[in-house]
Amino acid sequence: MAGLKKLIAGNWKMNMLHTDGAALARDIVDGADKVGCDLLLCPPSTLVSWIAETASGSPVLVGAQDCHEAESGAFTGDISAAMVRDAGASYVILGHSERRHGLGETDSRVRTKVTAAHSAGLVAIVCIGETEAQRDAGETLDVLSAQLDGSLPTDGDGDAINGANTVIAYEPVWAIGTGRTPTLEEVAQAHAHIRAHLEHLLGEAASDIRILYGGSMKPENAGDLLMIANVDGGLIGGASLSADSFLAIAGAATA
Ligand code: 13P
C-alpha cells in the first residue's frame, strides 16, 4: 500500500493565552512551507477563531479539542460541532483519553460526537488507546477493537466513515505526558491491528484512513515512530507547544 500523506497534529490541551498562542501559530505558519506533511493545530476553544485567522491563506489546518453531540441547547460550557466549524476549524479531536478517563466519556458518547462532527463537515480525529493495566493484562488489541467498534458510527447512524472525514489516533494512555513510549514493535503491532480492524469494519475505505500515533512523541523519537508501517502521522501534546520541536517532528515526517 502506498503511504498516506502524513499528518502532524498539535494538541495544545489547556495551554496558551492569546499572545503566546498567536506567536506559536505564526512561527508554525512561517515554517510550514519547509515540510512536506499536513500540519494541524488544535488550540483551546477560546483561541480557535484567532488561530484560524492566523493560519488563513497558509496550508496549516486548525481543529478543536472536543465538541458536544447536540446541535444546540442548554449545555453550559459546551460547544457544538457547527460552532467549531463556524470558528474556522475543519478538524475536531474526539474521545481523547483525558476526556474518556478524566470526564467519563464513553465509546457511545464519542460515537454520537463523531456523527455530529461529520454532519457539520468536520474531520473527526477519534482517539483510542489502552491503559497500563490493560496492557499489562495483555488486553491491548482487544481494547483497541472494542473502542473502534464502539466509537465509530458504522451502522448507518452517521455518514460513511472514510479517509476524508475520519482520522484515528492511537494514544496509549500510559504514554501520554510521561516520556514513556511503547517499543517500535508494539507500535507497529497496534497500528497494524487498527488497520486490520478498520478493514473488517469498513472494507476498502479503511486504506485511506490515517492512523496517528500519540504519546510522548518528540523530535528525538519521531523519525523512528513515523517510519513504522501504518503510522500516518502524530498527535503531539507537550512537544507541540514549541514551534521548533513541532516543526522538527514535521521535518521527521517529511524525511
Ligand atoms: P504528549 O505528547 O504530551 O504525551 O501528549 C500526547 C497527547 O495526548 C496528544 O493528544
XYZ file of C-alpha atoms and ligand atoms in Angstrom:
265
model
C 0.000 0.000 0.000
C 1.362 3.423 -0.909
C 1.910 5.514 2.194
C -0.659 8.159 3.055
C 0.471 11.771 3.349
C 1.439 12.210 6.968
C -0.476 14.468 9.339
C 1.319 16.111 12.250
C -1.241 17.477 14.679
C -0.593 19.575 17.771
C -2.989 19.178 20.685
C -2.319 22.242 22.802
C -4.666 20.943 25.533
C -5.414 23.630 28.185
C -2.380 25.755 27.362
C -1.761 29.125 25.732
C -3.289 32.536 26.083
C -3.942 34.739 23.123
C -0.479 36.319 22.714
C 1.612 33.162 23.132
C -0.775 31.077 21.052
C -0.763 33.551 18.183
C 3.049 33.746 18.233
C 3.322 29.947 18.234
C 0.868 29.648 15.353
C 2.663 32.356 13.363
C 6.024 30.594 13.791
C 4.487 27.325 12.628
C 2.796 29.003 9.659
C 6.157 30.548 8.744
C 7.854 27.134 8.802
C 5.050 25.239 7.090
C 6.350 25.579 3.543
C 9.527 23.704 4.506
C 7.715 20.491 5.432
C 6.021 18.001 3.175
C 3.352 16.759 5.561
C -0.002 18.195 6.623
C 0.069 20.343 9.767
C -2.850 20.768 12.146
C -3.102 22.968 15.254
C -5.737 22.216 17.900
C -5.756 25.121 20.355
C -8.190 25.500 23.250
C -11.638 26.594 22.046
C -11.071 30.185 23.188
C -8.342 30.519 20.552
C -9.783 28.546 17.640
C -11.062 31.527 15.658
C -7.921 33.534 16.347
C -5.598 30.731 15.279
C -7.792 30.038 12.236
C -7.373 33.669 11.239
C -3.608 33.472 11.791
C -3.386 30.333 9.645
C -5.741 31.509 6.938
C -4.134 31.517 3.499
C -1.483 29.041 4.713
C -1.562 25.234 4.476
C -1.813 24.942 8.273
C -5.104 23.385 9.370
C -6.975 24.204 12.566
C -9.062 21.973 14.821
C -10.800 21.968 18.181
C -10.221 19.540 21.055
C -13.814 18.422 21.565
C -17.409 19.231 20.667
C -20.845 18.366 22.029
C -23.036 15.891 20.147
C -26.160 18.092 20.163
C -26.776 20.781 17.561
C -27.587 23.401 20.181
C -29.310 23.746 23.522
C -28.868 24.012 27.262
C -25.355 22.594 27.630
C -23.486 25.136 29.694
C -19.828 25.343 28.814
C -20.009 23.119 25.740
C -19.609 23.977 22.077
C -21.328 22.298 19.131
C -19.671 20.920 16.014
C -21.267 23.713 13.974
C -19.712 26.270 16.351
C -16.304 24.667 15.846
C -16.793 24.888 12.109
C -18.108 28.450 12.382
C -14.953 29.436 14.306
C -12.877 28.424 11.284
C -11.787 24.911 12.236
C -12.004 21.904 9.962
C -10.988 19.161 12.432
C -12.044 18.118 15.914
C -10.349 15.730 18.344
C -12.882 13.353 19.920
C -12.585 10.795 22.697
C -9.185 11.913 23.937
C -8.146 9.809 26.913
C -8.155 12.893 29.125
C -11.889 13.100 28.402
C -12.530 9.354 28.490
C -10.704 8.817 31.770
C -10.905 12.263 33.346
C -14.516 13.043 32.441
C -16.062 9.609 31.954
C -16.651 9.920 28.231
C -17.797 6.558 26.849
C -17.425 4.962 23.419
C -21.117 5.527 22.705
C -20.835 9.229 23.592
C -17.790 9.539 21.331
C -19.776 7.866 18.568
C -22.558 10.465 18.755
C -19.932 13.215 18.648
C -18.346 11.707 15.536
C -21.751 11.785 13.835
C -22.238 15.412 14.898
C -18.766 16.346 13.645
C -19.401 14.740 10.259
C -22.786 16.458 9.951
C -21.044 19.807 10.479
C -18.427 18.981 7.847
C -15.591 18.424 10.309
C -12.933 15.741 10.130
C -13.114 13.712 13.353
C -9.878 12.572 14.992
C -11.044 9.620 17.072
C -8.664 8.748 19.908
C -8.275 5.228 21.260
C -5.701 3.596 23.496
C -5.175 1.168 26.350
C -4.362 1.911 29.966
C -1.229 0.497 31.537
C -3.264 -2.094 33.434
C -4.904 -3.233 30.205
C -1.506 -3.536 28.502
C -0.089 -5.472 31.452
C -3.077 -7.812 31.279
C -2.419 -8.470 27.572
C -5.684 -6.806 26.577
C -4.325 -4.022 24.340
C -5.533 -5.273 20.959
C -8.954 -6.261 22.293
C -9.346 -2.829 23.892
C -8.483 -1.125 20.612
C -11.000 -3.259 18.696
C -13.728 -2.548 21.234
C -13.045 1.185 21.166
C -13.178 1.238 17.358
C -16.407 -0.804 17.381
C -17.982 1.498 19.956
C -16.710 4.884 18.830
C -17.198 4.763 15.063
C -20.733 5.175 13.668
C -20.562 2.310 11.187
C -24.165 1.124 11.286
C -25.877 3.775 9.235
C -26.452 6.311 12.006
C -23.768 8.583 10.605
C -22.062 9.458 7.366
C -19.914 6.699 5.934
C -16.531 6.653 7.633
C -13.682 7.309 5.231
C -10.276 8.925 4.971
C -11.765 12.306 4.100
C -13.812 12.604 7.282
C -12.039 10.480 9.884
C -8.572 10.045 11.391
C -7.742 7.546 14.142
C -5.229 8.458 16.856
C -3.657 5.599 18.794
C -2.595 7.043 22.129
C -1.594 4.561 24.831
C -2.902 6.259 27.983
C 0.261 5.442 29.924
C 2.469 7.099 27.280
C 0.693 10.469 27.369
C 2.793 13.138 29.023
C 5.020 10.567 30.711
C 8.064 10.488 28.435
C 7.453 6.740 28.015
C 6.546 5.150 24.691
C 5.776 1.611 23.596
C 8.570 -0.160 21.731
C 8.620 0.299 17.968
C 7.409 -3.304 17.640
C 4.475 -2.621 19.967
C 3.522 0.492 17.990
C 3.783 -1.473 14.730
C 1.588 -4.227 16.154
C -1.060 -1.807 17.440
C -1.228 0.157 14.176
C -1.389 -2.987 12.035
C -4.180 -4.248 14.258
C -6.091 -0.962 13.953
C -5.737 -1.047 10.142
C -6.956 -4.636 10.017
C -9.893 -3.876 12.281
C -10.838 -0.830 10.188
C -10.761 -3.110 7.121
C -13.069 -5.525 8.920
C -15.478 -2.658 9.742
C -15.240 -0.547 6.597
C -13.780 -2.632 3.800
C -11.751 -0.757 1.207
C -12.386 2.658 2.763
C -10.031 1.648 5.581
C -6.920 2.022 3.460
C -7.272 5.835 3.195
C -7.803 6.477 6.903
C -4.780 7.998 8.594
C -3.744 6.389 11.877
C -1.720 8.757 14.064
C 0.496 7.759 16.964
C 0.310 9.926 20.094
C 2.052 9.739 23.460
C 5.406 11.390 24.245
C 6.290 11.890 20.587
C 9.162 14.343 20.316
C 11.888 15.250 17.800
C 14.208 12.570 19.247
C 11.853 9.639 18.634
C 9.629 10.966 15.829
C 11.799 9.700 12.963
C 11.685 6.105 14.214
C 7.979 6.186 15.065
C 6.941 7.794 11.787
C 8.813 5.194 9.722
C 6.645 2.372 11.044
C 4.104 0.955 8.595
C 0.587 2.291 9.237
C 1.858 5.221 11.324
C 0.461 8.046 9.207
C 1.423 10.915 11.463
C 1.440 12.036 15.068
C -0.811 13.671 17.638
C 1.554 15.724 19.737
C 0.903 17.216 23.162
C 3.853 18.723 25.054
C 6.187 18.969 22.058
C 3.564 20.904 20.073
C 3.888 23.882 22.421
C 7.191 24.944 20.840
C 7.397 25.763 17.134
C 10.935 24.370 16.952
C 10.041 20.949 18.301
C 6.717 20.766 16.435
C 8.383 21.654 13.138
C 11.251 19.254 13.861
C 8.703 16.448 14.224
C 7.072 17.602 10.983
C 10.517 17.531 9.363
C 10.934 13.935 10.509
C 7.549 13.123 8.961
C 8.721 14.586 5.699
C 12.071 12.821 5.558
P 2.128 14.186 24.934
O 2.741 14.370 23.569
O 2.342 15.372 25.841
O 2.491 12.880 25.546
O 0.520 14.160 24.710
C 0.007 13.305 23.745
C -1.429 13.614 23.598
O -2.222 13.388 24.488
C -1.871 14.226 22.336
O -3.253 14.234 22.230
